[in-house]
PDB file of N, CA and C in Angstrom:
ATOM      1  N   VAL O1406     104.485 139.441  81.564  1.00 57.00           N
ATOM      2  CA  VAL O1406     103.022 138.652  81.640  1.00 57.00           C
ATOM      3  C   VAL O1406     102.341 139.117  82.008  1.00 57.00           C
ATOM      4  N   HIS O1407     102.380 139.737  83.467  1.00 62.00           N
ATOM      5  CA  HIS O1407     101.328 140.043  84.214  1.00 62.00           C
ATOM      6  C   HIS O1407     100.407 141.054  83.199  1.00 62.00           C
ATOM      7  N   GLY O1408     100.652 141.831  82.619  1.00 66.00           N
ATOM      8  CA  GLY O1408     100.217 143.182  82.199  1.00 66.00           C
ATOM      9  C   GLY O1408      99.756 142.644  80.450  1.00 66.00           C
ATOM     10  N   ARG O1409      99.575 141.384  80.244  1.00 67.00           N
ATOM     11  CA  ARG O1409      99.615 141.213  78.527  1.00 67.00           C
ATOM     12  C   ARG O1409      98.808 140.669  78.313  1.00 67.00           C
ATOM     13  N   VAL O1410      97.869 141.635  77.287  1.00 72.00           N
ATOM     14  CA  VAL O1410      96.901 141.269  76.822  1.00 72.00           C
ATOM     15  C   VAL O1410      96.855 140.707  75.088  1.00 72.00           C
ATOM     16  N   ARG O1411      96.518 139.928  74.642  1.00 76.00           N
ATOM     17  CA  ARG O1411      97.050 139.547  73.094  1.00 76.00           C
ATOM     18  C   ARG O1411      96.310 140.392  72.129  1.00 76.00           C
ATOM     19  N   GLY O1412      97.091 140.846  71.510  1.00 76.00           N
ATOM     20  CA  GLY O1412      96.943 141.905  70.299  1.00 76.00           C
ATOM     21  C   GLY O1412      97.170 143.064  71.046  1.00 76.00           C
ATOM     22  N   ARG O1413      97.270 143.083  71.949  1.00 77.00           N
ATOM     23  CA  ARG O1413      97.753 144.791  72.461  1.00 77.00           C
ATOM     24  C   ARG O1413      99.284 145.088  73.183  1.00 77.00           C
ATOM     25  N   ASP O1414      99.949 146.126  72.794  1.00 82.00           N
ATOM     26  CA  ASP O1414     101.235 146.011  73.125  1.00 82.00           C
ATOM     27  C   ASP O1414     101.506 146.818  74.518  1.00 82.00           C
ATOM     28  N   PHE O1415     102.214 146.852  74.734  1.00 87.00           N
ATOM     29  CA  PHE O1415     102.672 147.871  76.250  1.00 87.00           C
ATOM     30  C   PHE O1415     103.358 148.978  76.022  1.00 87.00           C
ATOM     31  N   ARG O1416     104.351 149.721  76.755  1.00 91.00           N
ATOM     32  CA  ARG O1416     104.768 150.860  76.521  1.00 91.00           C
ATOM     33  C   ARG O1416     105.556 151.423  78.061  1.00 91.00           C
ATOM     34  N   LEU O1417     107.031 151.536  77.422  1.00 93.00           N
ATOM     35  CA  LEU O1417     107.678 151.638  78.393  1.00 93.00           C
ATOM     36  C   LEU O1417     108.588 152.897  78.442  1.00 93.00           C
ATOM     37  N   CYS O1418     108.474 153.565  79.397  1.00 97.00           N
ATOM     38  CA  CYS O1418     108.930 154.961  79.350  1.00 97.00           C
ATOM     39  C   CYS O1418     110.033 155.291  80.449  1.00 97.00           C
ATOM     40  N   LEU O1419     110.874 156.246  79.868  1.00 97.00           N
ATOM     41  CA  LEU O1419     112.130 156.214  81.384  1.00 97.00           C
ATOM     42  C   LEU O1419     112.394 157.771  81.120  1.00 97.00           C
ATOM     43  N   THR O1420     112.374 158.279  82.341  1.00 97.00           N
ATOM     44  CA  THR O1420     112.294 159.916  81.975  1.00 97.00           C
ATOM     45  C   THR O1420     113.569 160.493  83.388  1.00 97.00           C
ATOM     46  N   LEU O1421     114.615 160.673  83.048  1.00 97.00           N
ATOM     47  CA  LEU O1421     116.028 161.047  83.644  1.00 97.00           C
ATOM     48  C   LEU O1421     115.733 162.391  84.397  1.00 97.00           C
ATOM     49  N   HIS O1422     115.773 162.902  85.731  1.00 95.00           N
ATOM     50  CA  HIS O1422     115.260 164.256  86.565  1.00 95.00           C
ATOM     51  C   HIS O1422     117.041 164.503  86.669  1.00 95.00           C
ATOM     52  N   PRO O1423     117.540 165.276  86.106  1.00 93.00           N
ATOM     53  CA  PRO O1423     119.228 165.558  86.219  1.00 93.00           C
ATOM     54  C   PRO O1423     119.283 166.296  87.727  1.00 93.00           C
ATOM     55  N   ALA O1424     118.249 167.351  87.943  1.00 93.00           N
ATOM     56  CA  ALA O1424     118.267 168.305  89.603  1.00 93.00           C
ATOM     57  C   ALA O1424     118.573 167.392  90.349  1.00 93.00           C
ATOM     58  N   ASP O1425     117.942 166.133  90.676  1.00 92.00           N
ATOM     59  CA  ASP O1425     118.061 165.552  91.727  1.00 92.00           C
ATOM     60  C   ASP O1425     118.423 163.534  91.342  1.00 92.00           C
ATOM     61  N   THR O1426     118.822 163.591  90.413  1.00 94.00           N
ATOM     62  CA  THR O1426     119.693 162.639  90.051  1.00 94.00           C
ATOM     63  C   THR O1426     118.607 161.494  89.987  1.00 94.00           C
ATOM     64  N   THR O1427     117.136 161.733  89.728  1.00 96.00           N
ATOM     65  CA  THR O1427     116.118 160.491  89.774  1.00 96.00           C
ATOM     66  C   THR O1427     115.604 160.170  88.621  1.00 96.00           C
ATOM     67  N   LEU O1428     115.380 158.940  88.567  1.00 97.00           N
ATOM     68  CA  LEU O1428     115.179 158.148  87.730  1.00 97.00           C
ATOM     69  C   LEU O1428     113.866 157.673  87.710  1.00 97.00           C
ATOM     70  N   ARG O1429     112.646 158.055  86.491  1.00 97.00           N
ATOM     71  CA  ARG O1429     111.351 157.362  86.579  1.00 97.00           C
ATOM     72  C   ARG O1429     110.960 156.275  85.542  1.00 97.00           C
ATOM     73  N   ILE O1430     110.548 155.457  85.792  1.00 97.00           N
ATOM     74  CA  ILE O1430     110.295 154.210  85.203  1.00 97.00           C
ATOM     75  C   ILE O1430     108.760 154.056  85.032  1.00 97.00           C
ATOM     76  N   GLU O1431     108.099 153.862  83.637  1.00 96.00           N
ATOM     77  CA  GLU O1431     106.757 153.876  83.703  1.00 96.00           C
ATOM     78  C   GLU O1431     106.376 152.796  82.875  1.00 96.00           C
ATOM     79  N   VAL O1432     105.480 151.895  83.143  1.00 93.00           N
ATOM     80  CA  VAL O1432     105.295 150.780  82.127  1.00 93.00           C
ATOM     81  C   VAL O1432     103.965 150.775  82.221  1.00 93.00           C
ATOM     82  N   THR O1433     103.165 151.134  80.852  1.00 92.00           N
ATOM     83  CA  THR O1433     101.935 151.206  80.357  1.00 92.00           C
ATOM     84  C   THR O1433     101.381 150.131  79.649  1.00 92.00           C
ATOM     85  N   ASP O1434     100.231 149.401  80.684  1.00 89.00           N
ATOM     86  CA  ASP O1434      99.513 148.200  79.661  1.00 89.00           C
ATOM     87  C   ASP O1434      98.072 148.215  79.696  1.00 89.00           C
ATOM     88  N   ALA O1435      97.770 147.071  79.107  1.00 86.00           N
ATOM     89  CA  ALA O1435      96.057 147.264  78.868  1.00 86.00           C
ATOM     90  C   ALA O1435      95.297 146.183  79.460  1.00 86.00           C
ATOM     91  N   ARG O1436      95.714 145.872  80.802  1.00 84.00           N
ATOM     92  CA  ARG O1436      95.489 145.411  81.508  1.00 84.00           C
ATOM     93  C   ARG O1436      94.752 146.192  83.004  1.00 84.00           C
ATOM     94  N   THR O1437      93.224 146.430  82.674  1.00 84.00           N
ATOM     95  CA  THR O1437      93.055 147.355  83.620  1.00 84.00           C
ATOM     96  C   THR O1437      92.456 146.638  84.677  1.00 84.00           C
ATOM     97  N   ASP O1438      91.848 145.874  84.328  1.00 82.00           N
ATOM     98  CA  ASP O1438      91.276 144.929  85.452  1.00 82.00           C
ATOM     99  C   ASP O1438      92.062 144.163  86.155  1.00 82.00           C
ATOM    100  N   ARG O1439      93.595 143.970  85.922  1.00 81.00           N
ATOM    101  CA  ARG O1439      94.548 143.328  86.945  1.00 81.00           C
ATOM    102  C   ARG O1439      95.272 144.785  87.461  1.00 81.00           C
ATOM    103  N   ARG O1440      94.881 145.153  88.664  1.00 84.00           N
ATOM    104  CA  ARG O1440      95.512 146.256  89.688  1.00 84.00           C
ATOM    105  C   ARG O1440      96.341 145.774  90.593  1.00 84.00           C
ATOM    106  N   PRO O1441      97.903 146.593  90.676  1.00 86.00           N
ATOM    107  CA  PRO O1441      98.562 146.192  91.224  1.00 86.00           C
ATOM    108  C   PRO O1441      97.971 146.168  92.981  1.00 86.00           C
ATOM    109  N   PRO O1442      98.508 145.594  94.003  1.00 88.00           N
ATOM    110  CA  PRO O1442      98.078 146.195  95.438  1.00 88.00           C
ATOM    111  C   PRO O1442      98.852 147.333  95.590  1.00 88.00           C
ATOM    112  N   THR O1443      98.509 148.348  96.906  1.00 89.00           N
ATOM    113  CA  THR O1443      98.937 149.790  96.746  1.00 89.00           C
ATOM    114  C   THR O1443     100.230 149.184  97.689  1.00 89.00           C
ATOM    115  N   PRO O1444     101.471 150.717  97.721  1.00 90.00           N
ATOM    116  CA  PRO O1444     102.758 150.221  98.225  1.00 90.00           C
ATOM    117  C   PRO O1444     102.663 149.558  99.374  1.00 90.00           C
ATOM    118  N   GLY O1445     103.632 149.437 100.040  1.00 90.00           N
ATOM    119  CA  GLY O1445     103.579 149.447 101.649  1.00 90.00           C
ATOM    120  C   GLY O1445     102.159 147.849 101.519  1.00 90.00           C
ATOM    121  N   THR O1446     102.008 147.462 100.862  1.00 93.00           N
ATOM    122  CA  THR O1446     100.693 145.853 101.219  1.00 93.00           C
ATOM    123  C   THR O1446     101.230 144.784 100.684  1.00 93.00           C
ATOM    124  N   LEU O1447     102.476 144.976  99.386  1.00 90.00           N
ATOM    125  CA  LEU O1447     102.519 143.895  98.988  1.00 90.00           C
ATOM    126  C   LEU O1447     103.098 142.408 100.243  1.00 90.00           C
ATOM    127  N   ALA O1448     102.464 141.544 100.043  1.00 88.00           N
ATOM    128  CA  ALA O1448     102.706 140.179 100.423  1.00 88.00           C
ATOM    129  C   ALA O1448     103.652 139.428  99.655  1.00 88.00           C
ATOM    130  N   PRO O1449     104.669 138.443 100.449  1.00 86.00           N
ATOM    131  CA  PRO O1449     105.804 137.864  99.959  1.00 86.00           C
ATOM    132  C   PRO O1449     104.807 136.443  99.001  1.00 86.00           C
ATOM    133  N   PRO O1450     104.931 136.333  98.408  1.00 86.00           N
ATOM    134  CA  PRO O1450     104.684 135.348  97.314  1.00 86.00           C
ATOM    135  C   PRO O1450     105.181 133.967  98.114  1.00 86.00           C
ATOM    136  N   SER O1451     104.754 132.767  98.056  1.00 90.00           N
ATOM    137  CA  SER O1451     105.066 131.012  98.406  1.00 90.00           C
ATOM    138  C   SER O1451     106.477 131.087  97.879  1.00 90.00           C
ATOM    139  N   PRO O1452     107.394 130.593  98.759  1.00 91.00           N
ATOM    140  CA  PRO O1452     108.809 130.165  98.565  1.00 91.00           C
ATOM    141  C   PRO O1452     109.069 129.325  97.097  1.00 91.00           C
ATOM    142  N   ASP O1453     107.608 128.438  96.816  1.00 93.00           N
ATOM    143  CA  ASP O1453     108.043 127.411  96.115  1.00 93.00           C
ATOM    144  C   ASP O1453     106.865 128.133  94.309  1.00 93.00           C
ATOM    145  N   LEU O1454     107.192 129.199  94.255  1.00 89.00           N
ATOM    146  CA  LEU O1454     106.101 129.795  93.210  1.00 89.00           C
ATOM    147  C   LEU O1454     107.298 130.234  92.468  1.00 89.00           C
ATOM    148  N   ASP O1455     107.389 130.379  91.072  1.00 87.00           N
ATOM    149  CA  ASP O1455     108.371 131.058  90.224  1.00 87.00           C
ATOM    150  C   ASP O1455     108.203 132.468  89.922  1.00 87.00           C
ATOM    151  N   GLY O1456     107.360 132.811  90.627  1.00 84.00           N
ATOM    152  CA  GLY O1456     107.242 134.107  89.942  1.00 84.00           C
ATOM    153  C   GLY O1456     106.515 135.218  91.062  1.00 84.00           C
ATOM    154  N   GLY O1457     105.905 136.372  90.743  1.00 83.00           N
ATOM    155  CA  GLY O1457     105.546 137.168  91.678  1.00 83.00           C
ATOM    156  C   GLY O1457     106.336 137.868  92.548  1.00 83.00           C
ATOM    157  N   ARG O1458     107.365 138.057  92.219  1.00 89.00           N
ATOM    158  CA  ARG O1458     108.486 138.612  92.988  1.00 89.00           C
ATOM    159  C   ARG O1458     108.688 140.179  92.176  1.00 89.00           C
ATOM    160  N   GLY O1459     108.156 140.842  91.005  1.00 89.00           N
ATOM    161  CA  GLY O1459     108.879 141.686  90.352  1.00 89.00           C
ATOM    162  C   GLY O1459     108.465 143.073  91.174  1.00 89.00           C
ATOM    163  N   LEU O1460     107.157 143.108  91.693  1.00 91.00           N
ATOM    164  CA  LEU O1460     106.608 144.366  92.737  1.00 91.00           C
ATOM    165  C   LEU O1460     107.788 144.466  94.068  1.00 91.00           C
ATOM    166  N   LEU O1461     107.758 143.185  94.498  1.00 92.00           N
ATOM    167  CA  LEU O1461     108.721 143.363  95.886  1.00 92.00           C
ATOM    168  C   LEU O1461     109.983 144.176  95.193  1.00 92.00           C
ATOM    169  N   LEU O1462     110.660 143.919  94.219  1.00 92.00           N
ATOM    170  CA  LEU O1462     111.759 144.379  93.862  1.00 92.00           C
ATOM    171  C   LEU O1462     111.674 145.733  93.201  1.00 92.00           C
ATOM    172  N   VAL O1463     110.265 145.876  92.609  1.00 94.00           N
ATOM    173  CA  VAL O1463     110.361 147.487  92.661  1.00 94.00           C
ATOM    174  C   VAL O1463     110.420 148.137  93.961  1.00 94.00           C
ATOM    175  N   GLU O1464     109.500 147.729  94.763  1.00 94.00           N
ATOM    176  CA  GLU O1464     109.540 148.807  96.040  1.00 94.00           C
ATOM    177  C   GLU O1464     110.927 148.596  96.913  1.00 94.00           C
ATOM    178  N   ALA O1465     111.773 147.403  96.905  1.00 93.00           N
ATOM    179  CA  ALA O1465     112.977 147.406  97.407  1.00 93.00           C
ATOM    180  C   ALA O1465     113.785 148.384  96.740  1.00 93.00           C
ATOM    181  N   LEU O1466     113.694 148.522  95.426  1.00 94.00           N
ATOM    182  CA  LEU O1466     115.164 149.437  94.875  1.00 94.00           C
ATOM    183  C   LEU O1466     114.209 150.500  94.736  1.00 94.00           C
ATOM    184  N   SER O1467     113.400 151.086  94.882  1.00 96.00           N
ATOM    185  CA  SER O1467     112.886 152.083  94.618  1.00 96.00           C
ATOM    186  C   SER O1467     112.588 153.466  95.598  1.00 96.00           C
ATOM    187  N   THR O1468     112.592 154.538  95.952  1.00 95.00           N
ATOM    188  CA  THR O1468     112.361 155.566  96.235  1.00 95.00           C
ATOM    189  C   THR O1468     110.565 155.554  96.918  1.00 95.00           C
ATOM    190  N   HIS O1469     109.874 155.618  95.645  1.00 95.00           N
ATOM    191  CA  HIS O1469     108.718 155.216  95.551  1.00 95.00           C
ATOM    192  C   HIS O1469     108.087 155.046  94.334  1.00 95.00           C
ATOM    193  N   TRP O1470     107.008 154.228  94.569  1.00 96.00           N
ATOM    194  CA  TRP O1470     105.924 153.777  93.442  1.00 96.00           C
ATOM    195  C   TRP O1470     104.382 153.846  93.427  1.00 96.00           C
ATOM    196  N   GLY O1471     103.735 153.616  92.440  1.00 95.00           N
ATOM    197  CA  GLY O1471     101.954 153.502  92.467  1.00 95.00           C
ATOM    198  C   GLY O1471     101.920 153.348  91.313  1.00 95.00           C
ATOM    199  N   THR O1472     100.368 153.584  91.099  1.00 93.00           N
ATOM    200  CA  THR O1472      99.894 153.442  89.571  1.00 93.00           C
ATOM    201  C   THR O1472      98.700 154.245  89.460  1.00 93.00           C
ATOM    202  N   THR O1473      98.553 154.521  88.012  1.00 92.00           N
ATOM    203  CA  THR O1473      97.721 155.587  87.494  1.00 92.00           C
ATOM    204  C   THR O1473      97.179 154.839  86.264  1.00 92.00           C
ATOM    205  N   GLU O1474      95.646 155.956  86.438  1.00 86.00           N
ATOM    206  CA  GLU O1474      95.167 155.386  84.861  1.00 86.00           C
ATOM    207  C   GLU O1474      95.161 155.910  84.086  1.00 86.00           C
ATOM    208  N   GLY O1475      95.442 156.486  82.962  1.00 76.00           N
ATOM    209  CA  GLY O1475      95.382 157.412  81.865  1.00 76.00           C
ATOM    210  C   GLY O1475      94.260 157.533  80.990  1.00 76.00           C
ATOM    211  N   ASP O1476      93.230 156.508  80.860  1.00 85.00           N
ATOM    212  CA  ASP O1476      91.855 156.529  80.126  1.00 85.00           C
ATOM    213  C   ASP O1476      91.718 155.129  80.456  1.00 85.00           C
ATOM    214  N   PRO O1477      90.354 154.914  80.184  1.00 87.00           N
ATOM    215  CA  PRO O1477      89.585 153.171  80.529  1.00 87.00           C
ATOM    216  C   PRO O1477      90.345 152.182  80.379  1.00 87.00           C
ATOM    217  N   TYR O1478      91.623 152.090  79.241  1.00 86.00           N
ATOM    218  CA  TYR O1478      91.380 151.150  78.616  1.00 86.00           C
ATOM    219  C   TYR O1478      93.391 150.924  78.716  1.00 86.00           C
ATOM    220  N   THR O1479      93.942 151.627  79.321  1.00 89.00           N
ATOM    221  CA  THR O1479      95.347 151.294  80.075  1.00 89.00           C
ATOM    222  C   THR O1479      95.433 151.673  81.729  1.00 89.00           C
ATOM    223  N   LYS O1480      96.769 151.060  82.029  1.00 91.00           N
ATOM    224  CA  LYS O1480      96.942 151.507  83.916  1.00 91.00           C
ATOM    225  C   LYS O1480      98.506 151.924  83.230  1.00 91.00           C
ATOM    226  N   THR O1481      99.218 152.426  84.408  1.00 93.00           N
ATOM    227  CA  THR O1481     100.356 152.521  84.547  1.00 93.00           C
ATOM    228  C   THR O1481     101.111 152.554  85.687  1.00 93.00           C
ATOM    229  N   VAL O1482     102.323 151.689  85.581  1.00 94.00           N
ATOM    230  CA  VAL O1482     103.015 151.718  86.979  1.00 94.00           C
ATOM    231  C   VAL O1482     103.919 152.182  86.676  1.00 94.00           C
ATOM    232  N   TRP O1483     104.583 152.799  87.954  1.00 96.00           N
ATOM    233  CA  TRP O1483     105.850 153.839  87.882  1.00 96.00           C
ATOM    234  C   TRP O1483     106.330 153.844  88.990  1.00 96.00           C
ATOM    235  N   CYS O1484     107.819 153.965  89.314  1.00 97.00           N
ATOM    236  CA  CYS O1484     108.478 154.152  89.997  1.00 97.00           C
ATOM    237  C   CYS O1484     109.569 154.879  89.872  1.00 97.00           C
ATOM    238  N   GLU O1485     110.247 155.516  90.834  1.00 97.00           N
ATOM    239  CA  GLU O1485     111.311 156.264  90.701  1.00 97.00           C
ATOM    240  C   GLU O1485     112.256 155.971  91.623  1.00 97.00           C
ATOM    241  N   ALA O1486     113.730 155.766  91.090  1.00 96.00           N
ATOM    242  CA  ALA O1486     114.595 155.704  91.613  1.00 96.00           C
ATOM    243  C   ALA O1486     115.875 156.587  92.053  1.00 96.00           C
ATOM    244  N   ALA O1487     116.331 156.894  92.910  1.00 95.00           N
ATOM    245  CA  ALA O1487     117.419 157.768  92.999  1.00 95.00           C
ATOM    246  C   ALA O1487     118.588 157.129  92.779  1.00 95.00           C
ATOM    247  N   LEU O1488     119.459 157.709  91.864  1.00 93.00           N
ATOM    248  CA  LEU O1488     120.691 156.998  91.087  1.00 93.00           C
ATOM    249  C   LEU O1488     122.135 157.697  91.868  1.00 93.00           C
ATOM    250  N   ARG O1489     122.036 158.353  92.828  1.00 81.00           N
ATOM    251  CA  ARG O1489     122.937 158.504  93.368  1.00 81.00           C
ATOM    252  C   ARG O1489     123.404 157.423  94.719  1.00 81.00           C
TER     253      ARG O1489
END
């Protein structure tokens, strides 16, 4: 929902790095105007809200995460998780 733009899709990429058993997850969307906060600066949402916890889960379950811009039309939010 956060990155949804009517008429444009998103891309999900999963990469397994067997040497250190790390899984990299990347989600690319067309909402360059809505950048997430930087890692370590996430504020918990109000308890009465139904959403707003996705990146808190990403931060809690991953070894590290961040965002990159590939072109002027997309952004990618990525995380890496140890599988051990």
